[in-house]
Coordinates of C-alpha atoms and ligand atoms in Angstrom, one line a residue:
X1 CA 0.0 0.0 0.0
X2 CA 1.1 3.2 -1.4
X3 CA 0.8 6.1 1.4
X4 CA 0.1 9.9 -0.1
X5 CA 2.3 11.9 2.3
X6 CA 4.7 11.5 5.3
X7 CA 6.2 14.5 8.1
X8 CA 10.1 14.2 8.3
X9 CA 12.2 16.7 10.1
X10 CA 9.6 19.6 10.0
X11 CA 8.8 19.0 6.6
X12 CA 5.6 17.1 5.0
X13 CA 6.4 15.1 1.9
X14 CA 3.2 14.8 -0.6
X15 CA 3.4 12.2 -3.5
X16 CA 2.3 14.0 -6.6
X17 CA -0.4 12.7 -7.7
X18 CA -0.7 14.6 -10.9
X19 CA 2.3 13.2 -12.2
X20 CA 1.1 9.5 -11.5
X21 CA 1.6 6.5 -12.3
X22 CA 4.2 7.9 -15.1
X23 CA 6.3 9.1 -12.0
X24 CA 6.7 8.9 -8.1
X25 CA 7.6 12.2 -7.3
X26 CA 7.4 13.8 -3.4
X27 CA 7.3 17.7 -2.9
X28 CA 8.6 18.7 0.3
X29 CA 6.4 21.2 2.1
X30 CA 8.1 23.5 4.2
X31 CA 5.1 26.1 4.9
X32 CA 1.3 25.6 5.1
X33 CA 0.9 27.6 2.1
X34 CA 3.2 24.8 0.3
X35 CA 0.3 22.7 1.8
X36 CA -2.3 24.4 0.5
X37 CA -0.9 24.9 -3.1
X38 CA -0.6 21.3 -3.3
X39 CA -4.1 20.6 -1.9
X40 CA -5.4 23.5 -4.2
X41 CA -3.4 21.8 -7.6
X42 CA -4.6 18.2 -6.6
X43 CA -1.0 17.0 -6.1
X44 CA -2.8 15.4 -2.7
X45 CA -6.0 14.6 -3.6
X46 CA -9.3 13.0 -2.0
X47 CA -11.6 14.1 0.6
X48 CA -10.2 12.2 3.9
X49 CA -6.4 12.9 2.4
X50 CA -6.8 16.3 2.1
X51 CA -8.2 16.7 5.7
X52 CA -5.0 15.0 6.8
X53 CA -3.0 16.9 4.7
X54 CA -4.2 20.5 6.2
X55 CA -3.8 19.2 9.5
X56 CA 0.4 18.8 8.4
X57 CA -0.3 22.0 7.2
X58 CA -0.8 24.1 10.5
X59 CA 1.5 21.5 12.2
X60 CA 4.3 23.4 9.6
X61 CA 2.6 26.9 10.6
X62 CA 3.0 25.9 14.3
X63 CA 6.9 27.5 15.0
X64 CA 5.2 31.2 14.1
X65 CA 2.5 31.1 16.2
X66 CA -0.8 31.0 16.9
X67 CA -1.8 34.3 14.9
X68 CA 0.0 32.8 12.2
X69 CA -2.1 28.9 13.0
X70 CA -5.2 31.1 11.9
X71 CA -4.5 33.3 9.1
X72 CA -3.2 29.7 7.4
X73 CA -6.4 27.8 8.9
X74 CA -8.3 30.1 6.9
X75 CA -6.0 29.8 3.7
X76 CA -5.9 25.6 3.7
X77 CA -9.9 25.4 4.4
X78 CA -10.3 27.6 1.5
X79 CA -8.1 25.5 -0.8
X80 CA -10.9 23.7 -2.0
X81 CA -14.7 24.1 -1.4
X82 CA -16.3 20.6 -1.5
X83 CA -14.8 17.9 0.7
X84 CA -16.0 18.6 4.1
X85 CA -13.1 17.1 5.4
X86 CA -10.7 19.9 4.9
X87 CA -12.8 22.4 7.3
X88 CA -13.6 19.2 9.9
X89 CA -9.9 18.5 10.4
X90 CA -8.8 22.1 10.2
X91 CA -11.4 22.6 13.0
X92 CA -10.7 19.6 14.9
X93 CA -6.9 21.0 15.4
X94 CA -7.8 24.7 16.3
X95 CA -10.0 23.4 18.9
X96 CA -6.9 20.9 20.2
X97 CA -4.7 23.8 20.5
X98 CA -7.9 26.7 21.8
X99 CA -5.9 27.2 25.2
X100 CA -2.5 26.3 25.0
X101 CA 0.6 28.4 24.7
X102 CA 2.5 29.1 21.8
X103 CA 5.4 27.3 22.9
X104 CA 3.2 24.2 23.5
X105 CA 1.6 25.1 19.6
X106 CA 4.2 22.5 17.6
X107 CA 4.0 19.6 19.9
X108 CA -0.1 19.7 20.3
X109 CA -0.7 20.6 16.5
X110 CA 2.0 17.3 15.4
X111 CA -0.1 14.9 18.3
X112 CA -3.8 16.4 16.5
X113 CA -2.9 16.0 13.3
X114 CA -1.3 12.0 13.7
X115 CA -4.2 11.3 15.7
X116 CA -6.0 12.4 12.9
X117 CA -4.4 10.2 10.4
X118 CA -4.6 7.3 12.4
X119 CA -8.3 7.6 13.6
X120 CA -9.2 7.6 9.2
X121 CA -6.9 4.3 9.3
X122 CA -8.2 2.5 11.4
X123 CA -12.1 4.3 9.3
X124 CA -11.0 2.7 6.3
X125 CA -10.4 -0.8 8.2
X126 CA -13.6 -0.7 9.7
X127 CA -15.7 0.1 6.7
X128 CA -13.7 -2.7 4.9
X129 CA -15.1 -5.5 7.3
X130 CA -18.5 -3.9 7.4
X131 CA -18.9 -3.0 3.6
X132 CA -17.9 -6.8 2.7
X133 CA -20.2 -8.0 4.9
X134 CA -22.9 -6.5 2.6
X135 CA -21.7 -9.2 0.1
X136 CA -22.8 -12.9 1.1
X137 CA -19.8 -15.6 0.8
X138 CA -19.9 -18.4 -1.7
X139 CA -19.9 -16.4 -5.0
X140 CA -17.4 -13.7 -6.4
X141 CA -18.8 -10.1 -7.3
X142 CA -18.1 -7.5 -10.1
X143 CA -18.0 -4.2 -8.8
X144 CA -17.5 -0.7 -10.7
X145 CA -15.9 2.0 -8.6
X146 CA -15.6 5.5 -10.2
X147 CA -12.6 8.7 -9.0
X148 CA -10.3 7.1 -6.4
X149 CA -11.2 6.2 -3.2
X150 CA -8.0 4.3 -2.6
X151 CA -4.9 4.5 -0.2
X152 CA -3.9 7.6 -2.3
X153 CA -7.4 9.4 -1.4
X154 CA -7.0 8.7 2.2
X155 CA -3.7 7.4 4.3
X156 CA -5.5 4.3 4.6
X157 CA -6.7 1.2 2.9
X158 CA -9.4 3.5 1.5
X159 CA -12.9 3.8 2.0
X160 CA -14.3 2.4 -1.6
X161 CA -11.3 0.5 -2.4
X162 CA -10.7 -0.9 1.6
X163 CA -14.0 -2.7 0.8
X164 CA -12.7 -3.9 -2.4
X165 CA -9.0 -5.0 -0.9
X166 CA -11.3 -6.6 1.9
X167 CA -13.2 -8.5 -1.0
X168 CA -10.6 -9.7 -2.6
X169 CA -8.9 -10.9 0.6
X170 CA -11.9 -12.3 1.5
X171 CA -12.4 -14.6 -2.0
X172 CA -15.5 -12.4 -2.9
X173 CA -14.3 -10.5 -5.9
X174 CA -14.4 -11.2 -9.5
X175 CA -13.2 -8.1 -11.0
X176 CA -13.5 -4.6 -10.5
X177 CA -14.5 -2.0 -13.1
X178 CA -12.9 0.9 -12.9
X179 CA -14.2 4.4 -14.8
X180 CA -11.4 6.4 -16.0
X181 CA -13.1 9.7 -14.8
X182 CA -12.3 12.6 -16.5
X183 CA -10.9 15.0 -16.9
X184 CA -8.7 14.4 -14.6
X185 CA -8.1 10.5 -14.9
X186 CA -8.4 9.7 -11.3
X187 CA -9.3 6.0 -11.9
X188 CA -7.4 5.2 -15.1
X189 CA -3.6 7.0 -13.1
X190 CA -4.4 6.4 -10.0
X191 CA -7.2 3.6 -9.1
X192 CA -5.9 1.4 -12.1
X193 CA -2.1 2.2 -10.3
X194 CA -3.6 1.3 -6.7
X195 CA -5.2 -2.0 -8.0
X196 CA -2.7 -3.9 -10.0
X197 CA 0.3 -2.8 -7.3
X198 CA -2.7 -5.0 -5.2
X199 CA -3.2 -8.0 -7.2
X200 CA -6.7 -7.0 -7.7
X201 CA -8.0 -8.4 -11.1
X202 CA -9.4 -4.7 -12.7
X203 CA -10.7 -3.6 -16.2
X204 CA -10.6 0.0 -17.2
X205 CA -13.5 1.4 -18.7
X206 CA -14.3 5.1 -20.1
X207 CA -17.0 6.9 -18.3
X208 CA -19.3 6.9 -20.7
X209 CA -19.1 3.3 -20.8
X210 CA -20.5 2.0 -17.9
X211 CA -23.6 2.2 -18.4
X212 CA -23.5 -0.1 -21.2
X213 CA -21.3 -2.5 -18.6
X214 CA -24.2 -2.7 -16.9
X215 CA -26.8 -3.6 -19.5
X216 CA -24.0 -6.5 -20.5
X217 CA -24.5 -7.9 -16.3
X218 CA -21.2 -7.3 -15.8
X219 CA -22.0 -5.1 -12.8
X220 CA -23.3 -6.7 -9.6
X221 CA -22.5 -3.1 -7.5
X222 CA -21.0 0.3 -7.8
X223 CA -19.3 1.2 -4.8
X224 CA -18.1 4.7 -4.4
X225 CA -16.6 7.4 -2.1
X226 CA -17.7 11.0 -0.8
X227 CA -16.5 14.3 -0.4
X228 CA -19.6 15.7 1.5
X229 CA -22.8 13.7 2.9
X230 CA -25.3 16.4 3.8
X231 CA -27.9 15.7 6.6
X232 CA -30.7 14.4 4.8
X233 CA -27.7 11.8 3.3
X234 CA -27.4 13.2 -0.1
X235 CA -23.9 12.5 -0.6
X236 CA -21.6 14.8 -3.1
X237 CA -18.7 12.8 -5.1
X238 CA -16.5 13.0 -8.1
X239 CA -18.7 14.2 -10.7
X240 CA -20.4 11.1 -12.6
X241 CA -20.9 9.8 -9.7
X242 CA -24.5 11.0 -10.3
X243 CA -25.1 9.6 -13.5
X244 CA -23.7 6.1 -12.1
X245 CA -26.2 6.4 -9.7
X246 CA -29.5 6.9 -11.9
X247 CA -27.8 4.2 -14.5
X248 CA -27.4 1.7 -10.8
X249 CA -31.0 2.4 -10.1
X250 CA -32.5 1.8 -14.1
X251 CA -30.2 -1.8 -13.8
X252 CA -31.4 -3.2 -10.2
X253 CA -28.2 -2.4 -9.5
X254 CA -27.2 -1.8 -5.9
X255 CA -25.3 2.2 -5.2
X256 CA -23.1 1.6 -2.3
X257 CA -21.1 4.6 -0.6
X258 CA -17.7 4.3 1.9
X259 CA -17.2 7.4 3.9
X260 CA -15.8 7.7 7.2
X261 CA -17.5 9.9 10.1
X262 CA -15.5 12.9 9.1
X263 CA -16.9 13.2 5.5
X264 CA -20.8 13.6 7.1
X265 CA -21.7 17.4 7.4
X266 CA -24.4 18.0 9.7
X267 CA -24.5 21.8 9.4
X268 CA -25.5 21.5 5.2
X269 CA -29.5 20.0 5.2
X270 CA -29.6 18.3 2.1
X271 CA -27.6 18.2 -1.4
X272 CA -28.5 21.4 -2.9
X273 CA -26.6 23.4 0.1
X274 CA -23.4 21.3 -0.7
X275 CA -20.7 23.7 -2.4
X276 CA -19.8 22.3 -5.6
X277 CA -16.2 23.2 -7.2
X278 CA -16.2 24.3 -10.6
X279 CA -12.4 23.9 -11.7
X280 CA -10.4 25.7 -15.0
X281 CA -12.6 25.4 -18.2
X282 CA -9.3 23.9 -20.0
X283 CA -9.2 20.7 -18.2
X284 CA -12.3 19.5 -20.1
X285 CA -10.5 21.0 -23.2
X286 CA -7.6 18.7 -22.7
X287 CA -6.4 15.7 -22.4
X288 CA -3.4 14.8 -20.6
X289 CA -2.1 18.3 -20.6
X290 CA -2.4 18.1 -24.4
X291 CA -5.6 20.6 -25.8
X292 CA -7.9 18.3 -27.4
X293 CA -10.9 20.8 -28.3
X294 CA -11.6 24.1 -30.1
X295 CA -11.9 27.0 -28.1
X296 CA -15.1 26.4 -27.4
X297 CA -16.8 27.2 -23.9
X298 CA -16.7 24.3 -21.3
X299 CA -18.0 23.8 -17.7
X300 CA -16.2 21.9 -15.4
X301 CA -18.2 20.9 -12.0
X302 CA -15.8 19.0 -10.3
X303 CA -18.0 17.2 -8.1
X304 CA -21.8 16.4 -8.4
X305 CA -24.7 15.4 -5.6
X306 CA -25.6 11.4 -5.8
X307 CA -29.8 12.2 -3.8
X308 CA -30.2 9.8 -1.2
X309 CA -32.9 8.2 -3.1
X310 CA -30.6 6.3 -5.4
X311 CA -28.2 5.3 -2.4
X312 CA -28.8 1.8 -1.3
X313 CA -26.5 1.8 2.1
X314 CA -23.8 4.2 3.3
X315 CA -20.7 2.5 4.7
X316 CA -19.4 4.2 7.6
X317 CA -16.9 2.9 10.2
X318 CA -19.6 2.5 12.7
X319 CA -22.4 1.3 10.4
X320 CA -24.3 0.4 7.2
X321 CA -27.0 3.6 7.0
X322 CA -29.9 3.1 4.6
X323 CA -29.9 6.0 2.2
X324 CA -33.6 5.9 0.9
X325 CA -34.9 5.6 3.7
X326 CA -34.2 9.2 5.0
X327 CA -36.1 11.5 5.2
X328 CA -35.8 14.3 3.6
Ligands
MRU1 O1 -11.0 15.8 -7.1 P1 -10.6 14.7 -6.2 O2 -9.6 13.7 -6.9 O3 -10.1 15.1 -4.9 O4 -11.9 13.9 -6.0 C1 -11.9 12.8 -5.1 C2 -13.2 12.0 -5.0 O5 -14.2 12.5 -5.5 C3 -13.2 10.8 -4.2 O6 -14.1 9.9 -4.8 C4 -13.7 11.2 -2.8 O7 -12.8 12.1 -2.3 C5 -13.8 10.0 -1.9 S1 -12.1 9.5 -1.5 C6 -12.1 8.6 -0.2

């Protein structure tokens, strides 16, 4: 298992993820705003990763005090709008640190933030076990996962692709169908990279495939991560997420979310309060780096809202929730 990011000698090494799986290259962060440049540029990437990665972040900020803890709180929250997880860790280690003296800053922001990392570990293990148990023994599944929800995405197993790992350790798994997801190619650099360092017998498809995946019965669940799960469970995720969702639901198929505890945002009611990133216009016009389209307009929503509805069961490390059956 491949681990996104390390702290060494007051600095925080990030693996970037851009330039996978062509290269394995680390950037050294020195500063929180190195953190947040990397969060903002998706060299670390994924909702419970990035959460983990801020918390480095102000651990960096730490030396300069705590005036200096808050003006680069506010800069890494602000790196990007959608995963929840960002502001909850960023939170989390203010509060930690609400009464204690500067002096004392370093030491309690560096215990907060590996705390923090270890607490979405151990997440990811425990929505492993529980998500597999949602598959009966005796027979191997086909599952399509979409984005990355992998080690890469989290400092863990993952939270999509723990319960995969688990299924495959557990004899369950057939194959798993992975969406390439673009623009950014999540799933075809870095789910397809995660899986075959595995083991784990996987088929890359385009996006715009999978629906037609389906319709052949290769498909027996889609099995996803989040960024945001608002109160009434909508649950935001890498955009086509949506689409696989409606396409699940037209196929008997069931639409299975991972997310740990920290990816659940009580304060936003339902789906259409969930802030949805709209990234550079030129990503869609490209492929690769390489420009692939006219100047024509483009819109780029990075993320889109799955409505509880069309969720069969939310895997959390505590429990299996019942999407369509809240209320709204
Ligand atoms: O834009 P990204 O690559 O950060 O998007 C990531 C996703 O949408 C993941 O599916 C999500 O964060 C769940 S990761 C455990």
């Amino acid at each position: 298992m491949i681990s996104p990011f390390y702290y060494k000698d007051h600095t925080f090494f990030i693996l970037d993820q851009r330039r996978l799986p062509l290269e394995e290259t680390w950037i050294g962060c020195t500063c929180a705003d190195d953190v947040a440049l990397a969060i903002r540029t998706l060299a670390v990437r994924g909702a419970p990763a990035i959460g983990i990665a801020a918390a480095y972040g102000l651990v960096l900020a730490s030396r300069k005090g705590r005036e200096h803890v808050e003006h680069c709180a506010r800069t890494l929250k602000e790196a990007r709008p959608t995963a929840v997880n960002l502001a909850w860790a960023v939170g989390r280690c203010l509060e930690a640190v609400r009464d204690a003296a500067d002096s004392d800053l370093p030491d309690r922001l560096l215990h907060e933030a590996s705390v923090i990392w270890q607490e979405e570990t151990a997440a990811n293990e425990s929505m492993a076990r529980l998500g597999s148990s949602l598959f009966a023994p005796g027979r191997r599944y086909s599952v399509l996962t979409h984005c990355n929800a992998g080690s890469l995405a989290t400092g863990g197993i993952g939270t999509a692709v723990g319960v995969i790992r688990r299924l495959h350790e557990e004899g369950k798994l057939a194959m798993v169908y992975m969406d390439e997801t673009r623009p950014l190619l999540q799933g075809a650099r870095i789910t397809a990279y995660e899986l075959t360092k595995a083991g784990i017998p996987s088929t890359l498809i385009t996006d715009s495939m999978a629906g037609w995946v389906m319709k052949l019965g290769k498909i027996d669940a889609v099995i996803v991560g989040a960024d945001r799960i608002a109160r009434n469970l909508d649950a935001a995720n890498k955009v086509g997420s949506y689409g696989l969702s409606v396409l699940a639901r037209a196929h008997g198929i069931p639409f299975f979310i991972a997310a740990p505890r920290s990816t659940f945002d009580p304060d936003t009611p339902t789906g259409e309060g969930i802030p949805i990133e709209e990234r550079d216009p030129l990503e869609v016009r490209s492929f690769q780096g390489h420009v692939s389209a006219p100047e024509v307009p483009a819109f780029n929503p990075a993320f889109d809202v799955v409505p509880h509805r069309l969720i069969t069961a939310i895997i959390t490390e505590e429990s299996i929730i019942c999407g369509h059956e809240s209320p709204d």
